[in-house]
CSV table of C-alpha atoms in Angstrom, one decimal:
chain,number,residue,atom,x,y,z
F,1,MET,CA,73.9,151.0,-92.2
F,2,THR,CA,70.5,152.7,-92.1
F,3,SER,CA,67.6,151.1,-90.3
F,4,GLU,CA,66.0,150.3,-93.6
F,5,ASN,CA,69.1,148.5,-94.8
F,6,VAL,CA,69.2,146.6,-91.5
F,7,ALA,CA,65.6,145.5,-91.8
F,8,GLU,CA,66.2,144.5,-95.4
F,9,GLN,CA,69.3,142.5,-94.4
F,10,GLU,CA,67.3,140.7,-91.6
F,11,ALA,CA,64.5,139.9,-94.0
F,12,VAL,CA,67.0,138.3,-96.5
F,13,GLU,CA,68.7,136.3,-93.7
F,14,SER,CA,65.3,135.2,-92.4
F,15,ALA,CA,64.2,134.0,-95.9
F,16,THR,CA,67.5,132.2,-96.5
F,17,ALA,CA,67.2,130.5,-93.1
F,18,LEU,CA,63.8,128.9,-94.0
F,19,PRO,CA,63.9,125.1,-94.0
F,20,ALA,CA,64.1,123.6,-97.5
F,21,LYS,CA,60.6,122.1,-97.2
F,22,ALA,CA,59.1,125.5,-96.3
F,23,VAL,CA,60.7,127.1,-99.4
F,24,ASP,CA,59.4,124.1,-101.5
F,25,ASP,CA,55.9,124.6,-100.2
F,26,GLN,CA,56.1,128.3,-100.9
F,27,LEU,CA,57.2,127.6,-104.5
F,28,ILE,CA,54.5,125.0,-105.0
F,29,ASP,CA,51.8,127.3,-103.6
F,30,GLU,CA,53.0,130.1,-105.9
F,31,LEU,CA,52.9,127.8,-109.0
F,32,VAL,CA,49.5,126.6,-108.2
F,33,SER,CA,48.2,130.1,-107.5
F,34,ARG,CA,49.6,131.4,-110.8
F,35,ALA,CA,48.2,128.5,-112.7
F,36,GLN,CA,44.7,129.0,-111.2
F,37,ALA,CA,44.9,132.8,-111.8
F,38,GLU,CA,45.7,132.2,-115.5
F,39,GLY,CA,43.0,129.5,-115.9
F,40,LEU,CA,45.5,126.7,-116.3
F,41,GLN,CA,44.3,123.2,-115.4
F,42,LEU,CA,46.5,121.4,-112.9
F,43,THR,CA,46.1,118.0,-114.6
F,44,GLY,CA,45.2,116.9,-118.1
F,45,GLU,CA,46.6,117.8,-121.5
F,46,GLY,CA,48.7,121.0,-121.3
F,47,GLY,CA,48.1,121.3,-117.6
F,48,LEU,CA,50.5,122.4,-114.9
F,49,LEU,CA,51.8,118.9,-114.1
F,50,GLN,CA,52.5,118.1,-117.8
F,51,GLN,CA,54.4,121.4,-118.1
F,52,LEU,CA,56.4,120.9,-115.0
F,53,THR,CA,57.3,117.3,-116.1
F,54,LYS,CA,58.4,118.7,-119.5
F,55,ARG,CA,60.6,121.4,-117.8
F,56,LEU,CA,62.1,118.9,-115.3
F,57,LEU,CA,62.9,116.3,-118.0
F,58,GLU,CA,64.5,118.9,-120.3
F,59,SER,CA,66.5,120.5,-117.5
F,60,ALA,CA,67.8,117.0,-116.5
F,61,LEU,CA,68.7,116.2,-120.1
F,62,GLU,CA,70.5,119.6,-120.4
F,63,GLY,CA,72.4,118.8,-117.2
F,64,GLU,CA,73.4,115.4,-118.6
F,65,ILE,CA,74.8,116.7,-121.9
F,66,THR,CA,76.7,119.4,-119.9
F,67,ASP,CA,78.3,116.7,-117.8
F,68,HIS,CA,79.0,114.7,-121.0
F,69,LEU,CA,80.7,117.6,-122.9
F,70,GLY,CA,82.3,119.3,-119.9
F,71,TYR,CA,81.0,122.9,-120.4
F,72,ASP,CA,77.8,124.8,-120.0
F,73,LYS,CA,75.6,125.9,-122.9
F,74,HIS,CA,76.9,129.0,-124.7
F,75,ASP,CA,80.2,128.7,-122.8
F,76,PRO,CA,83.1,129.9,-124.9
F,77,ALA,CA,85.2,127.0,-123.5
F,78,GLY,CA,83.3,124.7,-125.8
F,79,LYS,CA,84.6,126.3,-129.0
F,80,ASN,CA,87.1,124.1,-130.9
F,81,GLY,CA,87.0,121.6,-128.1
F,82,GLY,CA,86.3,118.6,-130.2
F,83,ASN,CA,82.7,117.3,-129.5
F,84,SER,CA,80.0,120.0,-129.1
F,85,ARG,CA,76.3,120.5,-129.0
F,86,ASN,CA,74.5,119.9,-132.2
F,87,GLY,CA,70.9,121.1,-131.9
F,88,THR,CA,68.0,119.2,-130.5
F,89,ARG,CA,65.3,116.8,-131.5
F,90,PHE,CA,61.7,116.5,-130.4
F,91,LYS,CA,60.5,113.3,-128.7
F,92,THR,CA,57.2,112.4,-127.0
F,93,VAL,CA,57.3,110.2,-123.9
F,94,LEU,CA,54.5,108.7,-122.0
F,95,THR,CA,54.6,109.7,-118.3
F,96,ASP,CA,52.4,109.3,-115.2
F,97,VAL,CA,50.7,112.6,-116.2
F,98,GLY,CA,50.2,111.7,-119.8
F,99,PRO,CA,52.1,112.2,-123.1
F,100,VAL,CA,54.8,114.9,-122.8
F,101,GLU,CA,56.7,116.3,-125.8
F,102,ILE,CA,60.3,117.1,-124.8
F,103,VAL,CA,63.3,118.7,-126.5
F,104,VAL,CA,66.3,116.3,-126.4
F,105,PRO,CA,69.8,117.8,-126.9
F,106,ARG,CA,72.3,116.2,-129.3
F,107,ASP,CA,76.0,116.2,-129.7
F,108,ARG,CA,78.1,116.4,-132.8
F,109,ASP,CA,79.7,112.9,-132.7
F,110,GLY,CA,76.6,111.1,-131.4
F,111,SER,CA,78.2,109.8,-128.2
F,112,PHE,CA,75.7,111.4,-125.8
F,113,GLU,CA,73.6,108.7,-124.1
F,114,PRO,CA,70.8,110.2,-122.0
F,115,LYS,CA,70.0,108.3,-118.8
F,116,ILE,CA,66.8,109.9,-117.6
F,117,VAL,CA,65.1,109.3,-121.0
F,118,LYS,CA,67.2,106.8,-122.9
F,119,LYS,CA,67.5,106.6,-126.6
F,120,ARG,CA,64.4,104.9,-128.1
F,121,GLN,CA,62.7,104.9,-124.7
F,122,LYS,CA,59.1,105.9,-125.1
F,123,ARG,CA,57.8,105.5,-121.5
F,124,LEU,CA,59.1,106.5,-118.1
F,125,THR,CA,59.4,103.7,-115.6
F,126,GLY,CA,56.4,104.7,-113.6
F,127,VAL,CA,54.2,104.1,-116.6
F,128,ASP,CA,55.4,100.5,-116.9
F,129,GLU,CA,54.7,99.9,-113.2
F,130,MET,CA,51.2,101.4,-113.6
F,131,VAL,CA,50.4,99.1,-116.5
F,132,ILE,CA,51.6,96.1,-114.6
F,133,SER,CA,49.6,97.1,-111.5
F,134,LEU,CA,46.4,97.5,-113.6
F,135,ALA,CA,46.9,94.1,-115.2
F,136,ALA,CA,47.6,92.5,-111.8
F,137,LYS,CA,44.2,93.9,-110.7
F,138,GLY,CA,42.5,91.9,-113.4
F,139,LEU,CA,42.2,94.4,-116.2
F,140,THR,CA,42.5,93.0,-119.7
F,141,THR,CA,45.0,94.4,-122.3
F,142,GLY,CA,42.1,96.2,-123.9
F,143,GLU,CA,40.9,97.6,-120.6
F,144,VAL,CA,44.3,98.9,-119.7
F,145,GLN,CA,44.6,100.5,-123.2
F,146,ALA,CA,41.2,102.2,-122.7
F,147,HIS,CA,42.2,103.4,-119.2
F,148,LEU,CA,45.4,105.0,-120.5
F,149,ALA,CA,43.5,106.7,-123.3
F,150,GLU,CA,40.6,108.0,-121.1
F,151,VAL,CA,42.7,109.1,-118.1
F,152,TYR,CA,46.0,110.2,-119.6
F,153,GLY,CA,45.0,110.8,-123.3
F,154,ALA,CA,47.7,108.3,-124.3
F,155,GLU,CA,47.4,106.0,-127.3
F,156,VAL,CA,49.2,102.8,-126.3
F,157,SER,CA,49.0,99.7,-128.5
F,158,ARG,CA,47.9,96.3,-127.1
F,159,GLN,CA,51.2,94.9,-128.2
F,160,THR,CA,53.1,97.6,-126.1
F,161,ILE,CA,51.0,96.7,-123.1
F,162,SER,CA,51.7,93.0,-123.5
F,163,THR,CA,55.4,93.8,-123.9
F,164,ILE,CA,55.4,95.8,-120.7
F,165,THR,CA,53.7,93.0,-118.7
F,166,ASP,CA,56.1,90.5,-120.2
F,167,LYS,CA,58.8,92.2,-118.1
F,168,VAL,CA,57.5,90.4,-115.0
F,169,LEU,CA,58.5,87.0,-116.5
F,170,GLU,CA,62.1,87.5,-115.5
F,171,GLY,CA,61.1,88.3,-112.0
F,172,MET,CA,58.7,85.3,-111.9
F,173,VAL,CA,61.5,82.9,-112.8
F,174,GLU,CA,63.7,84.4,-110.0
F,175,TRP,CA,60.8,84.3,-107.5
F,176,GLN,CA,60.0,80.7,-108.4
F,177,SER,CA,63.5,79.6,-107.6
F,178,ARG,CA,64.2,81.7,-104.5
F,179,PRO,CA,65.4,80.0,-101.3
F,180,LEU,CA,62.8,79.0,-98.8
F,181,ASP,CA,62.6,78.4,-95.0
F,182,THR,CA,63.8,75.1,-93.6
F,183,VAL,CA,60.5,74.2,-92.0
F,184,TYR,CA,56.8,75.3,-92.4
F,185,PRO,CA,54.0,74.4,-89.9
F,186,VAL,CA,51.4,74.1,-92.7
F,187,VAL,CA,51.5,74.1,-96.5
F,188,PHE,CA,48.2,74.4,-98.4
F,189,ILE,CA,48.0,73.2,-102.0
F,190,ASP,CA,45.0,74.2,-104.1
F,191,ALA,CA,44.2,74.5,-107.8
F,192,ILE,CA,42.9,77.3,-109.9
F,193,HIS,CA,41.4,76.2,-113.2
F,194,VAL,CA,42.1,78.4,-116.3
F,195,LYS,CA,41.2,78.1,-119.9
F,196,ILE,CA,44.2,77.7,-122.2
F,197,ARG,CA,44.0,77.5,-126.0
F,198,ASP,CA,46.2,74.7,-127.0
F,199,GLY,CA,44.7,73.8,-130.4
F,200,ALA,CA,41.3,73.8,-128.7
F,201,VAL,CA,40.4,75.7,-125.5
F,202,ALA,CA,40.6,73.4,-122.5
F,203,ASN,CA,40.5,73.8,-118.7
F,204,ARG,CA,43.9,73.4,-117.1
F,205,PRO,CA,44.8,73.6,-113.4
F,206,ILE,CA,47.4,75.9,-112.0
F,207,TYR,CA,48.5,74.8,-108.5
F,208,VAL,CA,49.3,77.3,-105.8
F,209,ALA,CA,51.3,76.3,-102.8
F,210,LEU,CA,50.8,78.6,-99.8
F,211,ALA,CA,52.7,78.1,-96.6
F,212,VAL,CA,52.5,79.5,-93.1
F,213,THR,CA,56.0,80.4,-91.7
F,214,THR,CA,57.1,79.8,-88.1
F,215,GLU,CA,56.4,83.5,-87.4
F,216,GLY,CA,52.8,83.1,-88.7
F,217,ARG,CA,53.3,85.0,-91.9
F,218,ARG,CA,51.7,83.9,-95.2
F,219,GLU,CA,54.1,82.9,-98.0
F,220,ILE,CA,53.3,81.6,-101.4
F,221,LEU,CA,56.0,79.1,-102.3
F,222,GLY,CA,55.3,78.8,-106.0
F,223,LEU,CA,53.1,78.2,-109.0
F,224,TRP,CA,52.9,75.1,-111.2
F,225,ALA,CA,50.8,74.3,-114.3
F,226,GLY,CA,49.3,70.9,-114.7
F,227,ASP,CA,47.4,69.2,-117.5
F,228,GLY,CA,44.7,67.5,-115.4
F,229,GLY,CA,46.3,64.1,-115.5
F,230,GLU,CA,48.8,64.6,-112.6
F,231,GLY,CA,49.9,61.7,-110.4
F,232,ALA,CA,52.5,60.7,-107.9
F,233,LYS,CA,55.4,61.4,-110.4
F,234,HIS,CA,54.1,64.9,-111.1
F,235,TRP,CA,53.8,65.7,-107.4
F,236,LEU,CA,57.2,64.1,-106.6
F,237,HIS,CA,58.8,66.5,-109.1
F,238,ILE,CA,57.1,69.6,-107.5
F,239,LEU,CA,57.8,68.6,-103.9
F,240,THR,CA,61.4,67.7,-104.7
F,241,GLU,CA,61.8,71.2,-106.2
F,242,ILE,CA,60.4,72.8,-103.0
F,243,LYS,CA,62.8,70.6,-100.9
F,244,ASN,CA,65.8,71.5,-103.0
F,245,ARG,CA,65.0,75.2,-102.3
F,246,GLY,CA,65.6,74.5,-98.6
F,247,VAL,CA,62.4,73.1,-97.1
F,248,ASN,CA,63.5,70.1,-95.0
F,249,ASP,CA,60.3,69.7,-93.0
F,250,VAL,CA,56.6,70.4,-93.3
F,251,LEU,CA,54.4,69.5,-90.3
F,252,MET,CA,51.0,69.3,-92.2
F,253,LEU,CA,50.1,69.5,-95.8
F,254,VAL,CA,46.4,70.4,-96.6
F,255,CYS,CA,45.0,69.7,-100.0
F,256,ASP,CA,41.8,68.7,-101.8
F,257,GLY,CA,42.3,65.0,-102.5
F,258,LEU,CA,44.9,65.5,-105.3
F,259,LYS,CA,45.7,62.2,-106.8
F,260,GLY,CA,49.2,60.9,-106.1
F,261,LEU,CA,50.1,63.7,-103.7
F,262,PRO,CA,50.1,61.7,-100.4
F,263,GLU,CA,52.5,59.1,-101.9
F,264,ALA,CA,54.8,61.9,-103.1
F,265,VAL,CA,54.7,63.5,-99.6
F,266,GLU,CA,55.6,60.2,-98.0
F,267,THR,CA,58.7,60.1,-100.2
F,268,VAL,CA,59.9,63.7,-99.8
F,269,TRP,CA,58.9,64.4,-96.2
F,270,PRO,CA,58.1,61.1,-94.4
F,271,ARG,CA,57.0,62.8,-91.2
F,272,THR,CA,54.5,65.1,-92.8
F,273,ILE,CA,50.8,64.6,-92.2
F,274,VAL,CA,48.5,64.9,-95.2
F,275,GLN,CA,45.1,66.4,-94.4
F,276,THR,CA,42.1,66.6,-96.8
F,277,CYS,CA,40.4,70.0,-96.7
F,278,VAL,CA,37.0,69.5,-95.1
F,279,VAL,CA,35.4,72.4,-96.9
F,280,HIS,CA,36.3,71.0,-100.2
F,281,LEU,CA,35.0,67.6,-99.1
F,282,LEU,CA,31.7,69.2,-98.2
F,283,ARG,CA,31.5,71.1,-101.5
F,284,ASN,CA,32.3,67.9,-103.5
F,285,SER,CA,29.5,66.2,-101.5
F,286,PHE,CA,26.9,68.8,-102.6
F,287,ARG,CA,27.7,68.1,-106.2
F,288,TYR,CA,26.0,64.7,-105.9
F,289,ALA,CA,22.9,66.0,-104.0
F,290,ALA,CA,19.8,68.0,-105.0
F,291,ARG,CA,19.9,71.6,-103.9
F,292,GLN,CA,17.0,71.2,-101.5
F,293,ASP,CA,18.9,68.5,-99.6
F,294,TRP,CA,22.2,70.5,-99.0
F,295,ASP,CA,21.2,72.0,-95.6
F,296,LYS,CA,20.1,68.5,-94.3
F,297,ILE,CA,23.3,66.9,-95.5
F,298,ALA,CA,25.5,69.6,-94.1
F,299,LYS,CA,23.7,69.3,-90.7
F,300,LEU,CA,24.3,65.6,-90.5
F,301,LEU,CA,27.9,65.8,-91.7
F,302,LYS,CA,28.9,68.4,-89.1
F,303,PRO,CA,29.0,65.9,-86.2
F,304,VAL,CA,31.5,63.8,-88.3
F,305,TYR,CA,34.2,66.5,-88.8
F,306,THR,CA,33.6,68.1,-85.3
F,307,ALA,CA,33.8,64.7,-83.5
F,308,PRO,CA,36.2,64.6,-80.5
F,309,THR,CA,37.9,61.4,-81.7
F,310,GLU,CA,38.2,59.4,-84.9
F,311,GLU,CA,36.1,56.6,-83.3
F,312,ALA,CA,33.3,59.1,-82.6
F,313,ALA,CA,33.6,60.5,-86.1
F,314,LEU,CA,33.2,56.9,-87.6
F,315,LYS,CA,30.0,56.4,-85.6
F,316,ARG,CA,28.5,59.7,-86.8
F,317,PHE,CA,29.5,58.9,-90.3
F,318,ALA,CA,27.7,55.5,-90.0
F,319,GLU,CA,24.6,57.4,-89.0
F,320,PHE,CA,24.9,59.7,-92.0
F,321,ALA,CA,25.4,56.6,-94.3
F,322,ASP,CA,22.2,55.0,-92.9
F,323,ALA,CA,20.2,58.2,-93.5
F,324,TRP,CA,21.5,59.2,-97.0
F,325,GLY,CA,23.4,56.2,-98.4
F,326,ARG,CA,20.5,54.8,-100.4
F,327,LYS,CA,19.6,58.1,-102.0
F,328,TYR,CA,23.2,59.4,-102.4
F,329,PRO,CA,25.7,56.5,-102.4
F,330,ALA,CA,28.3,58.6,-104.3
F,331,ILE,CA,28.6,60.9,-101.2
F,332,VAL,CA,29.2,58.0,-98.9
F,333,LYS,CA,31.8,56.6,-101.3
F,334,LEU,CA,33.5,60.0,-101.6
F,335,TRP,CA,34.0,60.2,-97.8
F,336,GLU,CA,35.1,56.6,-97.5
F,337,ASN,CA,37.8,57.2,-100.2
F,338,ALA,CA,39.0,60.3,-98.4
F,339,TRP,CA,38.7,58.9,-94.9
F,340,GLU,CA,42.4,58.2,-94.4
F,341,GLU,CA,43.4,61.8,-95.3
F,342,PHE,CA,40.3,63.3,-93.6
F,343,THR,CA,40.8,62.1,-90.0
F,344,PRO,CA,44.4,63.2,-89.1
F,345,PHE,CA,43.3,66.6,-87.7
F,346,LEU,CA,40.9,64.8,-85.3
F,347,ARG,CA,44.0,63.9,-83.2
F,348,PHE,CA,44.7,67.5,-82.4
F,349,ASP,CA,43.1,70.3,-80.2
F,350,THR,CA,40.7,72.9,-81.5
F,351,GLU,CA,43.4,75.5,-82.3
F,352,ILE,CA,45.0,73.2,-84.8
F,353,ARG,CA,41.7,71.9,-86.1
F,354,ARG,CA,40.4,75.4,-86.8
F,355,ILE,CA,43.4,76.0,-89.0
F,356,VAL,CA,43.9,72.8,-90.9
F,357,CYS,CA,40.4,71.5,-91.5
F,358,THR,CA,39.8,74.1,-94.2
F,359,THR,CA,41.7,75.9,-96.9
F,360,ASN,CA,40.1,79.2,-95.9
F,361,ALA,CA,43.7,80.3,-95.5
F,362,ILE,CA,44.2,80.2,-99.3
F,363,GLU,CA,40.7,81.3,-100.3
F,364,SER,CA,41.5,85.0,-100.2
F,365,VAL,CA,44.4,84.4,-102.5
F,366,ASN,CA,42.3,82.3,-104.8
F,367,ALA,CA,39.6,85.0,-105.0
F,368,ARG,CA,42.1,87.5,-106.2
F,369,ILE,CA,43.5,85.1,-108.8
F,370,ARG,CA,40.0,84.1,-110.0
F,371,ARG,CA,39.1,87.7,-110.6
F,372,ALA,CA,42.2,88.2,-112.7
F,373,VAL,CA,41.7,85.0,-114.6
F,374,LYS,CA,38.0,85.5,-115.2
F,375,ALA,CA,38.7,88.9,-116.8
F,376,ARG,CA,41.0,87.3,-119.4
F,377,GLY,CA,38.5,84.6,-120.5
F,378,HIS,CA,41.2,82.3,-121.9
F,379,PHE,CA,45.0,82.4,-122.5
F,380,PRO,CA,47.0,81.7,-125.6
F,381,ASN,CA,49.5,79.5,-123.8
F,382,GLU,CA,50.6,78.2,-120.4
F,383,GLN,CA,53.1,80.9,-119.9
F,384,ALA,CA,50.5,83.7,-120.3
F,385,ALA,CA,48.3,82.0,-117.7
F,386,LEU,CA,51.1,81.7,-115.2
F,387,LYS,CA,52.1,85.4,-115.8
F,388,CYS,CA,48.5,86.5,-115.0
F,389,VAL,CA,48.4,84.4,-111.8
F,390,TYR,CA,51.8,85.6,-110.8
F,391,MET,CA,50.9,89.3,-111.2
F,392,ALA,CA,47.7,88.8,-109.2
F,393,ILE,CA,49.7,87.3,-106.4
F,394,MET,CA,52.3,90.1,-106.4
F,395,SER,CA,49.4,92.6,-106.0
F,396,LEU,CA,48.1,91.0,-102.8
F,397,ASP,CA,48.0,93.0,-99.6
F,398,PRO,CA,50.1,96.1,-100.7
F,399,THR,CA,49.7,97.8,-97.3
F,400,GLY,CA,50.7,94.8,-95.3
F,401,LYS,CA,47.7,95.1,-93.0
F,402,GLY,CA,46.3,91.7,-94.1
F,403,GLN,CA,49.7,90.0,-93.2
F,404,ALA,CA,49.5,91.6,-89.8
F,405,ARG,CA,46.0,90.2,-89.1
F,406,TRP,CA,47.1,86.8,-90.5
F,407,THR,CA,50.1,86.7,-88.1
F,408,MET,CA,47.9,87.5,-85.0
F,409,ARG,CA,45.4,84.8,-86.0
F,410,TRP,CA,48.1,82.2,-86.2
F,411,LYS,CA,49.9,83.0,-82.9
F,412,THR,CA,48.0,80.6,-80.7
F,413,ALA,CA,47.9,77.9,-83.3
F,414,LEU,CA,51.6,77.9,-83.7
F,415,ASN,CA,52.2,77.3,-80.0
F,416,ALA,CA,49.8,74.3,-80.3
F,417,PHE,CA,51.7,73.1,-83.3
F,418,ASP,CA,55.0,73.2,-81.6
F,419,ILE,CA,53.7,71.1,-78.7
F,420,ALA,CA,51.8,68.6,-80.8
F,421,PHE,CA,54.8,68.1,-83.1
F,422,ASP,CA,57.4,67.6,-80.4
F,423,GLY,CA,59.2,70.9,-80.8
F,424,ARG,CA,60.0,70.6,-84.5
F,425,LEU,CA,59.2,74.3,-84.9
F,426,SER,CA,61.4,75.4,-82.0
F,427,ALA,CA,64.3,73.3,-83.4
F,428,ALA,CA,64.0,75.1,-86.7
F,429,ARG,CA,64.2,78.5,-85.1
F,430,GLN,CA,67.5,77.7,-83.3
C-alpha cells in the first residue's frame, strides 16, 4: 500500500471514529452554511427548518409504508405480491415551524395507517401543546389565533383552538380525583370570582384548595365551582371528597370566613383548627372605611393580630373599638364575628404565626389565575371557567425553582408544627 493510500485509509478511519454528536454537529453546520450561502432563511415560510421538517416527515412515512408492505420502493420483490404502493397524496400539517406540505404514500388496498402523521391529523403533537401553553398563560382564543398567524403563518380557526384546549378536560378529571397524602400541615382555601354567562352574566366563585405537604412542597388539591350561596352542606361535600382521596388529617385550615366551612371541618376532621386569614380580615375592614383612614386603622389593628396572647389581643381590640367604633361600627362587628376563627394562631410561636395568619401562600397562585381569567372577560359555562383555571394552575412554576424556594421557607415552620401538634406530622411519615 502506498503512503498516499495509507494516509487516505487513516483519514477514513479517523472520520468514521468521530463521535455521533460530532458528525451531527458537522452535518448541521454544513446545512446552515449552505442555506446562508444560497440566501435561504433558517426560519419562516420556505425556510431551512420547514424544508428539513418536510423531508424528515416524508422519510419517516416512506419508512412506515416499507415496513407495512415488506419491501423497499422500486424493489422487484413487490411485484405480484398482493398489496403494493399506489401513488401519493398531498397533505398540509401544522408543525412547530409553521404549515408544511408533505407527500403521503398510499397502498393499493388502503390498509396503510401512518403513525407519525395519522389519517385526518392536521397538527403535530407539539402544536397542541403550544396552543395549550399559550392559553394557560392567559391568551384568549383570538390572541392564540393571531399569534399562530403572525409567528407561524398558520391559519387556525377559533373552533380548532377550542377543540385543542378541550383535550385538557380529561386530564383535569383525572387530576381532580388523584390520591392525596394522608396528612397536611396546612390547607388554604380561597375563592377566585369569575364571570359566567348562565342566562345573564353573573359573578361565580371557584374555590382553590392549596396544601403544604409534610416535606414543605406546595400542592393544589383541587378546584370546585360554587354559586355564591354555599353553606355547611356544600363544604361537607367538598371536604368529604378530599378525605375520600386519602386525607385523614389536616392540622390547620386557613380561609376567609367562608360560611359553613368551620362546621364542615368539625365533622370531617374534628382535630383541625380553622384559622381566618388576617390579611383578608384587614382588606374587608378597609371596605367599610374612607381611604384617608386606612393607614390609621391598620396601625391600630396591628397590635391586635401581633399580640402575644389572646387576652392581650382582646385588650388591644377594645382600644380599637373605643377609637373607631362610633365612626365605623361595621368594622368592629366584622372582627367580633370572626373572633373565634381569628384567634387560634395566637396560641403558637412566631414561625407558625408567620405562615398561617395570611394566605400569602396562595396569593401567587391566585395572581396567575386572575390574569388568565381577566383575559377571558366571561365564560359561556362553568366547565369553561374551570378549564381556564386548571390550565393556569398547570402552567405554574415550570422550572421548579419556585417550589424549591417554597420548601426552604417552610422547613423551620414544619418543625414548629410537629412540636405544637404533638407529633402528628412525624406519625404520618412513618
